Amino acid sequence: MNSTYFNDFIKTAKIKPSKRRIKDDFITLKKIEFWIRALQHSWLFPFPQIYFNAVLKLLSPKVQKEIIDKSFSSFIKERKPIKNSRTNIEEFYRENGCSFSPKSEYIEISDYSSVATIIHSDDASKWSHFIYKALINELISRQKVFNEQDPYYKRIKILKNELHLNNLELNLIIFLWFKQNDILNDIEDGYNELDEFNSMCRKDIIIFKQIFESDQDEIESILHENSPLRKMAVITPEDRLSSAINNFLNGISDIDLNKSFFEIDQGPTLSLDQFPIDKTDIHYIHELLKNYDESHSLNILFYGTEGTGKTELSRSLAKSLDWPLIKIQIANQSNDFKKDYKSSDRFEAISYADYKFRGQKALFLVDEADTILNQSEKGFLNLFMEKIKHPIIWITNNIECIERSTNRRFDYSVEFEKFKKKRRIDVWKSVLKTHNANDLISENTMLEFAEKTEVTAGGITQAIVQAKRLQEGSSFTPEAVIHQVLNAQSKLLNLEFSPMKNKPMSRSYDLNALNINCNMQLVIKSVLGFNECWNKMKEDDPPQSLNILLYGNPGTGKSEFARYVSRLLDRPLITKTASSLLNCYLGETEKSIKNAFEEATESGSILFFDEADSFLSDRTGAQKQWEITQVNELLMRMEHFKGIFIAATNFNEHLDSACRRRFPIKVGFDYLKSDGIEKMWKIYFPKFDFPVAAARLQALAPGDFNAVYNNIRYLPEEFLSSESILENLEKEIQSKSPLCQGRKMGF
């Protein structure tokens, strides 16, 4: 409502009674009630009788008559005319410009012009409060008859019941709501001359006190810092409604009031021994929670790579204690991370939940905590964390975004690192067990998936759930479903993912088919010889490694060679791409490189870095310090590594010269020759005749065969032919950039 609202009332009052209507909804009636109360108590209001008369006339004639009759009856009683004294009564009526009815002791108004006369008379103040009172009672009674079809009444009713509000508290919230949304701004006009009003900033509270004739102590008790409305942050220290309450009343958020602040997590849980993190950490946190009481606060920080089980562990900890897990809302769900979202909104949500669960055991979870921890004044944050009476687990994926001074406020913290192969296997086993899906895929298939994909526990769960859902009545096997989901997840999150070995068409890696610039047999003998030494190495032996550099155009067989060496030596292969190692945060790329070498050492795996030029670039042209430090980190790790390290690049000329010297074996890969093309055809498409035209193709790589194979693998054979396969190979060649047949990764 704008400042012309009651001017519109006056205009409406001039309309003929038969056409005059007042909108009979909760909001309109409540606005009129507040205005009538203001008119009744503010003697400085400009022309209150005009506004009053307009409001009165907007009511139906029947209601007008009832209100006026009751008001005049009360007025007569107050004046106490002599009963059965016809003369005195007649005189009283005539003095007040009203017609006389001998049928009753009370007045029956028939001439409504007399109402206007009295309203504008100097003596109006003597009787007007009776009409005010009758009108307010009428408005309140009409508000009570609304059913659930009125959305605002419905929300007001929910608010009252959920917060256990008395009538004064409820009216205060509604009043602040109106003022906050510019519905009653012009009500201040009648108070601008008051010294108290001008000298204080709590304008809304002052007005409310006056129009409701509220006791000072009663209002202050509602607004005391230890009152329920303050503790729940329903009313802020600035005497405003919290964003969540305001959005709820406006119908922006969910009809469930509590969901504006929190939700009780109902997700599946794992047993605590199924989590691939240090068991001592889990046991210690469990003890902290089990022995917690409200005499002190408890704030725990979970930080690290996304998808490593931070939320799942929180859920399982709560489950083990038989407590509800209370997830504090990140932002109002129906307002989707609104631009005006403030950190105070989430602190208000925590306060609300803390009061709602008072006297109950519960574990609070604040996800994406970095979005609020650094936006708060330090003194406030410290006091806030100390006053909450429930233990809180704060979760962040970006510990670098949180100031160190803030980190010191946590009672305990746990880092969640990216899963290594052994832990990924544990996660797979846990997810399969939790979803009763152990019979879905074989153990060997599960191990292969664990080796070849770095997707998170959530991605694994999603794959298993979908595979179970499509187990019957689908043309996809469970294995194919899991493969599809994991592949999609890997692309989405820029994770390493290798296709399954056991495809419908069997194929193998043939070194003789490749176009390689060295004697590959000697390379293989060196690899086998080093592996014998590797098997004999003891933990305290000095570091010794075999570093192999693979370079050449994309798709020419570099990555597959690394997999070939892995199969040849029967050792696991850990593959890292630039996208999985490079990080925009200072020091994180170096940390990722360090973790990769440690993982390979721990598991006795071959370590393979694809797109190595992204972090082995020539340092002479480096402009940023991190461009130097990441190269230094990799060189240092290579020196102290025990095992085989393989690096692949499409841009050999971009490598740092010192890095290139660290690789005693360098193997160049180029596009296939005609004999290699024929051999690759027989490997990938043995059921189809080799067309002579294929041997003349230029810039054809083994990766092109793999791409075409993956595109057609699910097509029935009747839809395939040698000609169609050749056509697809030609399209792969045409799709390559003439300037750059590969691209450099990195920041």
XYZ file of C-alpha atoms in Angstrom:
747
model
C 0.000 0.000 0.000
C 1.339 3.457 -0.882
C 0.795 6.855 0.728
C -2.405 7.479 -1.236
C -4.145 4.447 0.153
C -6.622 6.298 2.351
C -7.132 9.026 -0.184
C -8.416 6.207 -2.354
C -10.689 5.280 0.550
C -12.197 8.711 0.479
C -12.787 8.530 -3.264
C -14.438 5.155 -2.852
C -16.698 6.515 -0.111
C -18.228 8.943 -2.597
C -19.477 6.081 -4.740
C -23.155 5.187 -4.424
C -23.754 2.687 -1.609
C -25.166 0.098 -4.026
C -21.849 0.036 -5.961
C -19.527 0.517 -3.027
C -17.423 -2.495 -1.956
C -14.633 -3.132 0.500
C -12.376 -6.098 -0.225
C -13.212 -8.554 2.516
C -9.841 -10.277 2.935
C -7.545 -10.618 5.905
C -4.881 -8.158 4.775
C -7.338 -5.363 3.934
C -9.249 -5.713 7.187
C -6.036 -5.822 9.195
C -4.740 -2.672 7.491
C -7.990 -0.872 8.307
C -7.795 -2.054 11.906
C -4.292 -0.602 12.330
C -5.417 2.667 10.778
C -8.491 2.942 12.993
C -6.313 2.313 16.039
C -3.922 5.030 14.888
C -6.768 7.473 14.274
C -8.164 6.744 17.714
C -4.923 7.473 19.560
C -3.165 10.160 17.553
C -4.676 13.588 18.142
C -2.149 15.071 15.728
C -3.465 13.098 12.794
C -4.600 15.461 10.018
C -8.375 15.415 9.736
C -8.956 12.038 11.421
C -12.724 12.414 11.044
C -12.354 12.464 7.260
C -10.430 9.219 7.224
C -12.765 7.697 9.772
C -15.873 8.634 7.833
C -14.370 7.214 4.634
C -13.571 3.902 6.325
C -17.022 3.771 7.918
C -18.757 4.356 4.608
C -16.798 1.590 2.913
C -18.539 -0.906 5.147
C -21.876 -2.303 4.120
C -24.968 -0.276 5.196
C -26.026 -3.085 7.484
C -22.672 -3.152 9.264
C -22.645 0.646 9.430
C -26.009 0.651 11.157
C -24.977 -2.065 13.619
C -21.746 -0.304 14.529
C -23.344 3.105 14.943
C -26.283 1.732 16.913
C -23.977 -0.082 19.294
C -21.724 2.932 19.611
C -24.537 5.340 20.383
C -26.047 2.868 22.801
C -22.749 2.747 24.682
C -22.521 6.507 24.570
C -26.022 6.889 26.041
C -25.196 4.488 28.825
C -22.071 6.462 29.659
C -24.096 9.693 29.815
C -26.595 7.780 31.956
C -29.866 9.507 30.905
C -32.768 9.053 33.270
C -34.604 5.869 32.323
C -38.199 6.223 31.250
C -37.656 9.983 31.149
C -38.895 10.670 27.685
C -38.071 14.345 27.915
C -34.410 13.832 28.823
C -33.895 11.214 26.115
C -35.561 13.335 23.436
C -33.412 16.248 24.463
C -30.248 14.187 24.283
C -31.089 12.955 20.797
C -31.962 16.368 19.506
C -28.738 17.852 20.952
C -26.769 15.339 18.990
C -28.677 15.863 15.741
C -30.312 12.441 15.742
C -33.884 11.441 15.083
C -35.895 10.039 17.988
C -37.565 6.667 18.060
C -40.015 6.113 20.956
C -39.905 2.300 20.517
C -36.654 1.819 22.393
C -34.395 3.299 24.978
C -31.635 3.189 22.404
C -31.160 5.072 19.178
C -32.086 3.600 15.833
C -30.223 5.589 13.213
C -32.231 6.171 10.107
C -30.811 9.463 8.979
C -27.169 8.859 8.085
C -26.632 12.538 7.420
C -26.680 12.928 11.197
C -23.575 10.754 11.371
C -21.624 13.189 9.252
C -22.943 16.049 11.361
C -21.686 14.507 14.572
C -18.354 13.467 13.058
C -17.612 17.031 12.034
C -18.888 18.572 15.227
C -16.666 19.926 17.945
C -18.177 17.446 20.359
C -17.157 14.404 18.312
C -14.328 13.496 20.702
C -16.886 12.782 23.428
C -18.387 9.829 21.660
C -16.037 8.875 18.813
C -14.055 6.339 20.794
C -17.194 4.245 21.110
C -17.500 4.049 17.339
C -13.770 3.338 17.057
C -14.087 0.510 19.536
C -17.166 -0.945 17.834
C -15.506 -0.703 14.425
C -12.303 -2.400 15.642
C -14.320 -5.222 17.222
C -16.219 -5.643 13.972
C -12.986 -5.814 11.975
C -11.468 -8.352 14.387
C -14.567 -10.527 14.326
C -14.566 -10.513 10.541
C -10.886 -11.518 10.494
C -11.688 -14.594 12.560
C -14.145 -16.044 10.071
C -11.595 -16.622 7.332
C -10.948 -20.186 6.289
C -7.873 -21.854 4.830
C -8.613 -20.402 1.405
C -7.136 -17.045 2.415
C -3.364 -17.620 1.964
C -2.283 -14.819 4.282
C -4.639 -15.827 7.054
C -3.392 -19.378 6.670
C 0.224 -18.281 7.086
C -0.619 -16.033 10.033
C -2.331 -18.973 11.710
C 0.680 -21.244 11.061
C 3.007 -18.578 12.443
C 0.939 -18.195 15.602
C 0.769 -21.940 16.244
C 4.420 -22.726 15.404
C 5.831 -19.889 17.515
C 3.189 -20.108 20.270
C 2.411 -16.401 19.988
C -0.051 -14.480 22.124
C -2.253 -11.845 20.488
C 0.036 -8.935 21.297
C 3.111 -10.733 19.881
C 1.183 -11.688 16.766
C -0.070 -8.141 16.191
C 3.461 -6.794 16.627
C 4.793 -9.204 13.994
C 1.974 -8.318 11.576
C 2.540 -4.595 12.194
C 6.302 -4.894 11.515
C 5.530 -6.985 8.464
C 3.251 -4.268 7.056
C 5.736 -1.515 7.793
C 8.648 -3.530 6.364
C 6.798 -3.975 3.077
C 5.692 -0.325 2.782
C 2.058 -1.103 3.550
C 1.661 1.376 6.427
C 4.360 3.936 5.774
C 1.952 6.881 5.755
C 0.744 6.005 9.230
C 3.798 7.866 10.536
C 2.288 11.169 9.423
C 0.250 11.474 12.593
C 3.312 11.059 14.814
C 5.913 13.263 13.244
C 5.386 16.048 15.789
C 5.936 13.887 18.851
C 9.195 14.604 20.642
C 9.570 10.956 21.650
C 9.082 9.875 18.056
C 11.615 12.290 16.653
C 14.269 11.589 19.256
C 14.298 7.830 18.896
C 14.993 5.490 16.026
C 12.495 2.808 17.091
C 9.653 4.465 15.203
C 7.682 1.326 14.485
C 7.809 0.173 18.102
C 6.713 3.610 19.380
C 3.734 3.700 17.039
C 2.752 0.150 17.933
C 2.873 0.934 21.647
C 0.542 3.879 21.227
C -2.045 2.408 18.908
C -2.371 -0.758 21.009
C -2.236 1.083 24.326
C 0.312 -1.528 25.381
C 2.059 -1.552 28.694
C 5.684 -0.459 28.375
C 6.993 -3.450 30.320
C 4.930 -5.861 28.257
C 6.402 -4.603 24.989
C 9.925 -4.569 26.347
C 9.573 -8.146 27.559
C 8.621 -9.174 24.024
C 11.687 -7.391 22.654
C 14.138 -8.414 25.401
C 17.300 -10.134 24.128
C 16.329 -13.331 25.971
C 12.726 -13.372 24.749
C 11.622 -16.203 22.430
C 11.185 -13.851 19.469
C 14.749 -12.575 19.906
C 16.286 -15.975 20.540
C 14.621 -17.359 17.428
C 15.750 -14.233 15.545
C 12.161 -13.679 14.423
C 12.655 -10.012 15.311
C 16.174 -8.737 14.748
C 18.104 -6.367 17.051
C 17.110 -3.617 14.578
C 13.411 -4.310 15.332
C 12.816 -5.827 11.926
C 11.419 -9.192 10.942
C 13.962 -11.761 9.844
C 14.147 -12.343 6.101
C 12.793 -15.866 6.481
C 9.704 -14.723 8.424
C 9.115 -11.847 6.031
C 9.417 -14.151 3.001
C 7.138 -16.698 4.653
C 4.380 -14.159 5.299
C 4.735 -12.781 1.774
C 4.257 -16.266 0.357
C 7.764 -16.411 -1.143
C 8.944 -19.417 0.845
C 7.403 -22.803 1.519
C 4.130 -23.007 3.434
C 6.022 -25.083 6.012
C 7.447 -22.331 8.223
C 10.250 -24.474 9.609
C 11.567 -25.204 6.113
C 12.378 -21.528 5.756
C 15.015 -22.100 8.429
C 15.955 -25.781 8.475
C 15.037 -29.288 7.463
C 15.436 -32.581 9.292
C 17.698 -34.782 7.189
C 16.190 -38.146 6.260
C 18.921 -39.498 3.985
C 20.392 -43.014 4.159
C 23.301 -43.590 6.483
C 26.387 -45.761 6.592
C 27.876 -47.295 9.704
C 30.749 -45.290 11.146
C 33.287 -48.017 10.335
C 32.454 -47.710 6.617
C 33.918 -44.223 6.197
C 37.356 -44.076 4.569
C 38.845 -41.542 6.992
C 40.920 -41.934 10.108
C 38.924 -44.020 12.596
C 40.491 -42.120 15.498
C 38.958 -38.874 14.186
C 35.524 -40.476 13.920
C 35.735 -42.026 17.382
C 36.882 -38.759 18.967
C 34.080 -36.705 17.384
C 31.572 -39.343 18.469
C 32.814 -39.024 22.047
C 32.652 -35.224 21.906
C 29.029 -35.378 20.791
C 28.008 -38.130 23.182
C 29.333 -36.198 26.185
C 28.024 -32.821 25.071
C 25.852 -30.683 27.326
C 24.454 -27.169 27.035
C 26.936 -25.659 29.469
C 29.342 -25.067 26.609
C 29.327 -24.761 22.837
C 30.715 -27.314 20.387
C 31.749 -26.297 16.861
C 33.361 -28.863 14.538
C 34.753 -28.108 11.075
C 34.717 -30.617 8.186
C 36.759 -29.355 5.233
C 38.232 -30.699 2.017
C 37.376 -32.011 -1.423
C 33.709 -32.111 -2.367
C 32.019 -35.493 -2.448
C 34.353 -37.120 0.079
C 31.673 -37.898 2.666
C 31.444 -34.824 4.917
C 27.646 -34.670 4.893
C 27.326 -38.471 4.985
C 29.534 -38.702 8.064
C 27.501 -35.979 9.791
C 24.366 -37.958 9.012
C 25.861 -41.184 10.364
C 27.139 -39.514 13.538
C 23.643 -38.222 14.266
C 22.182 -41.648 13.528
C 24.640 -43.396 15.856
C 23.523 -41.105 18.700
C 19.829 -41.384 17.785
C 19.688 -37.612 17.265
C 17.999 -35.736 14.433
C 20.343 -34.055 11.950
C 19.167 -30.471 11.467
C 20.359 -29.043 8.129
C 20.352 -25.263 8.202
C 19.012 -23.825 4.986
C 21.558 -22.268 2.647
C 19.011 -19.801 1.262
C 15.292 -19.571 0.959
C 14.408 -22.476 -1.336
C 11.752 -20.617 -3.254
C 13.964 -17.583 -3.732
C 16.939 -19.473 -5.191
C 19.979 -17.726 -3.790
C 18.471 -14.307 -4.041
C 20.772 -11.371 -4.709
C 19.978 -9.687 -1.404
C 20.859 -12.814 0.567
C 22.973 -11.976 3.608
C 24.980 -14.059 6.035
C 22.691 -12.797 8.791
C 19.873 -14.853 7.245
C 21.660 -18.104 8.041
C 22.633 -16.986 11.526
C 18.956 -16.219 12.090
C 18.107 -19.711 10.836
C 20.587 -21.291 13.276
C 19.121 -19.247 16.150
C 15.591 -20.239 15.185
C 16.484 -23.949 15.072
C 18.400 -23.676 18.343
C 15.284 -22.367 20.111
C 12.899 -24.789 18.394
C 14.951 -27.769 19.598
C 15.603 -26.390 23.087
C 15.774 -29.177 25.650
C 16.247 -31.785 22.871
C 19.372 -33.534 21.650
C 20.110 -32.605 18.038
C 23.097 -32.182 15.719
C 23.159 -29.076 13.508
C 24.739 -29.101 10.042
C 25.793 -25.865 8.298
C 26.890 -26.615 4.732
C 28.825 -24.146 2.548
C 29.939 -22.474 5.742
C 32.591 -20.398 3.991
C 29.804 -18.230 2.523
C 28.960 -16.831 5.945
C 31.978 -17.270 8.207
C 34.012 -14.564 6.505
C 31.108 -12.146 6.143
C 30.648 -11.647 9.843
C 32.309 -9.335 12.307
C 34.761 -11.358 14.368
C 33.387 -10.382 17.746
C 29.846 -11.240 16.673
C 30.915 -14.613 15.259
C 32.725 -15.556 18.444
C 29.763 -14.655 20.646
C 27.327 -16.367 18.313
C 29.240 -19.662 18.228
C 29.425 -19.637 22.017
C 25.710 -18.989 22.645
C 24.238 -21.783 20.488
C 23.087 -24.623 22.736
C 23.425 -27.424 20.186
C 26.605 -28.890 18.634
C 27.256 -27.700 15.075
C 29.210 -29.312 12.240
C 30.338 -26.629 9.772
C 31.199 -27.883 6.264
C 33.289 -26.218 3.584
C 35.016 -27.335 0.407
C 37.200 -24.222 0.340
C 39.165 -23.942 3.550
C 41.381 -21.366 1.821
C 38.446 -18.952 1.769
C 38.181 -18.913 5.554
C 40.507 -16.684 7.533
C 42.874 -18.350 9.969
C 41.510 -16.310 12.843
C 38.117 -17.849 12.142
C 39.524 -21.382 11.919
C 40.873 -21.077 15.467
C 37.333 -20.820 16.821
C 36.529 -24.460 16.057
C 36.817 -27.052 18.799
C 37.883 -29.772 16.364
C 38.437 -30.174 12.630
C 38.836 -32.995 10.108
C 40.255 -32.788 6.608
C 38.546 -34.891 3.932
C 41.000 -35.694 1.166
C 40.292 -36.997 -2.295
C 39.755 -40.756 -2.174
C 42.667 -42.919 -3.113
C 42.050 -46.227 -4.845
C 41.893 -48.300 -1.656
C 39.402 -45.922 -0.106
C 37.357 -45.785 -3.297
C 37.040 -49.552 -3.095
C 35.825 -49.217 0.495
C 33.240 -46.656 -0.647
C 32.033 -48.959 -3.424
C 31.634 -51.822 -0.973
C 29.770 -49.609 1.490
C 27.374 -48.228 -1.128
C 26.638 -51.684 -2.561
C 25.967 -53.030 0.929
C 23.792 -50.079 1.957
C 21.580 -50.448 -1.128
C 21.487 -54.260 -1.057
C 23.144 -54.331 -4.458
C 26.023 -56.766 -3.946
C 24.560 -59.019 -6.635
C 24.260 -56.168 -9.124
C 27.810 -56.409 -10.477
C 30.711 -58.793 -9.964
C 33.541 -57.976 -7.596
C 36.008 -57.736 -10.501
C 33.770 -55.235 -12.259
C 33.438 -53.231 -9.059
C 37.228 -53.189 -8.648
C 37.660 -52.042 -12.235
C 35.178 -49.207 -11.738
C 36.950 -48.198 -8.521
C 40.269 -48.123 -10.357
C 39.107 -46.207 -13.402
C 36.866 -43.489 -11.973
C 37.403 -40.856 -9.300
C 33.739 -39.944 -8.857
C 32.524 -39.219 -5.373
C 30.469 -41.350 -3.031
C 27.402 -39.436 -4.197
C 28.157 -40.276 -7.832
C 28.644 -43.944 -6.981
C 25.363 -43.989 -5.065
C 23.559 -42.358 -7.970
C 24.946 -44.976 -10.385
C 23.934 -47.902 -8.146
C 20.428 -46.534 -7.520
C 19.790 -46.021 -11.237
C 21.156 -49.462 -12.080
C 18.769 -51.049 -9.570
C 15.864 -49.016 -10.910
C 16.562 -50.162 -14.492
C 17.488 -53.727 -13.580
C 14.303 -55.102 -15.070
C 12.645 -54.092 -18.291
C 15.594 -52.100 -19.671
C 17.874 -52.831 -22.622
C 20.798 -51.562 -20.519
C 22.589 -54.023 -18.285
C 23.402 -52.881 -14.722
C 27.041 -52.617 -15.763
C 26.141 -50.421 -18.750
C 23.972 -48.160 -16.570
C 26.748 -47.692 -14.026
C 29.204 -47.007 -16.830
C 26.935 -44.346 -18.345
C 26.317 -42.580 -15.037
C 29.965 -42.624 -13.982
C 31.056 -41.352 -17.379
C 28.570 -38.471 -17.173
C 29.681 -37.626 -13.622
C 33.336 -37.671 -14.656
C 32.726 -35.261 -17.527
C 30.673 -32.967 -15.311
C 33.306 -32.808 -12.581
C 36.397 -32.987 -14.850
C 37.467 -36.305 -13.369
C 39.489 -39.088 -14.908
C 37.425 -41.902 -16.371
C 38.481 -44.859 -18.503
C 36.054 -47.058 -20.450
C 35.420 -50.610 -19.329
C 37.619 -53.327 -20.702
C 34.966 -55.960 -21.250
C 33.184 -54.431 -24.212
C 31.013 -56.421 -26.656
C 33.783 -56.272 -29.302
C 37.050 -57.518 -27.893
C 40.172 -55.529 -28.718
C 43.774 -55.343 -27.561
C 46.609 -52.865 -27.724
C 48.995 -53.656 -30.567
C 52.313 -51.819 -30.377
C 53.117 -52.914 -33.914
C 50.160 -50.906 -35.220
C 51.415 -47.616 -33.803
C 53.661 -45.071 -35.512
C 56.431 -44.679 -32.922
C 59.837 -42.996 -33.391
C 61.918 -45.474 -31.348
C 62.495 -49.158 -30.776
C 59.524 -50.028 -28.610
C 60.890 -53.478 -27.804
C 63.864 -51.895 -26.031
C 61.496 -49.620 -24.117
C 59.495 -52.634 -22.956
C 62.671 -54.449 -21.872
C 63.673 -51.402 -19.799
C 60.256 -51.302 -18.181
C 60.374 -55.007 -17.315
C 63.919 -54.677 -15.955
C 63.013 -51.751 -13.712
C 59.963 -53.605 -12.446
C 62.199 -56.422 -11.192
C 64.234 -53.887 -9.211
C 61.040 -52.226 -8.001
C 59.740 -55.489 -6.596
C 62.930 -55.867 -4.534
C 62.957 -52.304 -3.173
C 62.610 -51.907 0.586
C 61.030 -49.005 2.387
C 64.391 -47.605 3.569
C 66.097 -47.963 0.174
C 67.040 -44.723 -1.580
C 64.449 -43.503 -4.102
C 64.734 -44.885 -7.605
C 62.329 -44.258 -10.462
C 61.819 -44.800 -14.157
C 60.463 -41.690 -15.852
C 58.956 -42.003 -19.323
C 57.887 -39.073 -21.513
C 55.287 -39.688 -24.205
C 54.694 -36.926 -26.752
C 52.752 -36.487 -29.974
C 49.415 -35.546 -31.463
C 46.188 -36.294 -29.585
C 44.813 -39.801 -29.945
C 48.032 -41.365 -31.218
C 48.251 -43.919 -28.394
C 50.054 -42.206 -25.517
C 47.444 -42.799 -22.809
C 46.785 -46.312 -24.018
C 50.501 -47.063 -23.771
C 50.403 -46.169 -20.075
C 47.504 -48.601 -19.636
C 49.446 -51.211 -21.606
C 52.406 -50.910 -19.234
C 49.994 -51.247 -16.295
C 48.574 -54.499 -17.698
C 52.022 -55.749 -18.645
C 53.387 -55.350 -15.112
C 50.087 -56.225 -13.412
C 50.264 -53.017 -11.450
C 47.495 -50.479 -10.800
C 47.564 -47.296 -12.865
C 46.789 -43.930 -11.283
C 45.863 -41.430 -13.985
C 45.852 -37.686 -13.360
C 44.812 -35.090 -15.903
C 45.554 -31.385 -15.804
C 41.964 -30.622 -14.895
C 42.145 -32.906 -11.861
C 45.451 -31.446 -10.609
C 45.354 -27.750 -11.417
C 43.610 -25.514 -8.906
C 43.020 -21.778 -8.954
C 43.804 -21.468 -5.233
C 47.379 -20.749 -4.270
C 49.322 -23.875 -3.290
C 46.526 -26.305 -4.133
C 48.093 -27.538 -7.399
C 51.318 -28.350 -5.542
C 49.268 -30.169 -2.908
C 47.469 -32.203 -5.583
C 50.794 -33.216 -7.160
C 52.143 -34.260 -3.752
C 49.014 -36.330 -2.995
C 49.217 -38.081 -6.369
C 52.800 -39.256 -5.768
C 51.979 -40.323 -2.206
C 48.965 -42.305 -3.419
C 51.090 -44.085 -6.043
C 53.788 -44.860 -3.485
C 51.290 -46.203 -0.965
C 49.568 -48.508 -3.476
C 52.616 -49.500 -5.543
C 50.963 -48.037 -8.641
C 52.264 -46.623 -11.878
C 51.642 -42.887 -11.926
C 50.494 -41.309 -15.202
C 50.153 -37.547 -15.768
C 48.266 -36.659 -18.925
C 48.489 -33.133 -20.410
C 51.787 -32.753 -18.514
C 52.696 -29.570 -20.402
C 50.114 -27.761 -18.245
C 52.386 -27.947 -15.202
C 55.795 -28.636 -16.822
C 55.915 -25.500 -18.967
C 59.169 -23.688 -19.629
C 59.948 -21.603 -16.515
C 61.943 -18.996 -18.456
C 58.736 -17.392 -19.672
C 56.884 -17.698 -16.392
C 55.136 -14.540 -15.233
C 53.532 -15.862 -12.052
C 55.218 -17.376 -9.021
C 52.874 -20.350 -9.042
C 54.007 -21.240 -12.582
C 57.474 -21.846 -11.135
C 56.490 -23.499 -7.867
C 54.305 -26.164 -9.495
C 57.167 -27.169 -11.824
C 59.572 -27.284 -8.867
C 57.119 -29.386 -6.880
C 56.781 -31.943 -9.684
C 60.549 -32.182 -10.200
C 61.122 -32.689 -6.488
C 58.475 -35.433 -6.307
C 59.984 -37.193 -9.334
C 63.370 -37.237 -7.602
C 61.996 -38.872 -4.445
C 59.606 -41.298 -6.151
C 59.986 -45.073 -6.028
C 58.257 -46.423 -9.097
C 57.353 -45.706 -12.711
C 56.218 -42.207 -13.628
C 54.798 -41.605 -17.113
C 53.994 -38.147 -18.488
C 52.172 -37.428 -21.749
C 51.970 -34.182 -23.706
C 50.724 -32.904 -27.038
C 53.185 -30.018 -26.830
C 56.690 -31.389 -26.332
C 58.233 -28.096 -27.430
C 56.563 -26.290 -24.487
C 58.219 -28.405 -21.802
C 60.838 -27.022 -19.452
C 64.281 -28.187 -20.545
C 65.166 -29.326 -17.018
C 61.999 -31.370 -16.918
C 62.743 -33.004 -20.256
C 66.168 -34.129 -18.939
C 64.450 -35.950 -16.050
C 62.968 -38.452 -18.541
C 65.565 -41.016 -19.701
C 62.969 -42.606 -22.006
C 61.213 -40.373 -24.536
C 58.749 -41.871 -26.985
C 57.233 -39.927 -29.884
C 53.832 -40.913 -31.306
C 52.530 -39.884 -34.722
C 49.502 -40.547 -36.932
C 49.048 -44.081 -38.251
C 50.665 -45.345 -41.426
C 48.692 -47.467 -43.889
C 49.711 -50.805 -42.338
C 48.863 -49.469 -38.886
C 45.431 -48.357 -40.094
C 44.686 -51.852 -41.347
C 45.823 -53.435 -38.076
C 43.690 -51.051 -36.007
C 40.683 -51.768 -38.218
C 41.042 -55.509 -37.574
C 41.336 -54.856 -33.828
C 38.220 -52.658 -33.550
C 36.007 -53.931 -36.392
C 37.006 -57.571 -37.052
C 33.577 -58.460 -38.462
C 33.806 -55.953 -41.292
C 36.027 -56.038 -44.382
C 38.856 -53.529 -44.500
C 38.198 -51.006 -47.307
C 41.254 -50.083 -49.403
C 40.275 -46.411 -49.200
C 40.894 -46.453 -45.449
C 44.616 -47.090 -45.961
C 44.939 -43.752 -47.770
C 43.479 -41.689 -44.896
C 45.739 -38.959 -43.495
C 46.009 -37.758 -39.844
C 44.215 -40.870 -38.564
C 45.006 -41.868 -34.992
C 44.127 -44.893 -32.789
C 41.940 -42.545 -30.773
C 39.790 -41.968 -33.860
C 39.114 -45.687 -34.043
C 38.185 -45.692 -30.372
C 35.846 -42.718 -30.804
C 34.027 -44.302 -33.759
C 33.843 -47.606 -31.923
C 32.201 -45.964 -28.893
C 29.716 -44.149 -31.149
C 28.479 -47.307 -32.889
C 29.007 -49.983 -30.235
C 25.355 -50.170 -29.229
C 23.968 -50.183 -32.787
C 22.671 -53.487 -34.196
C 25.039 -54.973 -36.769
C 22.447 -54.691 -39.548
C 22.808 -50.895 -39.341
C 26.596 -51.068 -39.824
C 28.852 -51.596 -42.809
C 32.474 -51.038 -43.849
C 31.353 -47.940 -45.752
C 29.534 -46.425 -42.768
C 32.512 -47.063 -40.471
C 34.860 -45.465 -43.023
C 32.552 -42.458 -43.265
C 32.661 -42.024 -39.493
C 36.471 -42.216 -39.486
C 36.620 -39.479 -42.129
C 34.349 -37.283 -39.978
C 36.737 -37.730 -37.024
C 39.636 -36.532 -39.183
C 37.630 -33.533 -40.425
C 36.747 -32.499 -36.877
C 40.403 -31.885 -36.006
C 41.699 -28.355 -35.984
C 44.307 -27.735 -38.694
C 46.164 -25.373 -36.376
C 46.055 -27.238 -33.120
C 45.213 -30.863 -32.913
C 45.238 -30.703 -29.173
C 44.810 -27.991 -26.610
C 46.760 -26.900 -23.635
C 45.054 -27.192 -20.296
C 45.483 -25.038 -17.272
C 44.989 -21.610 -15.804
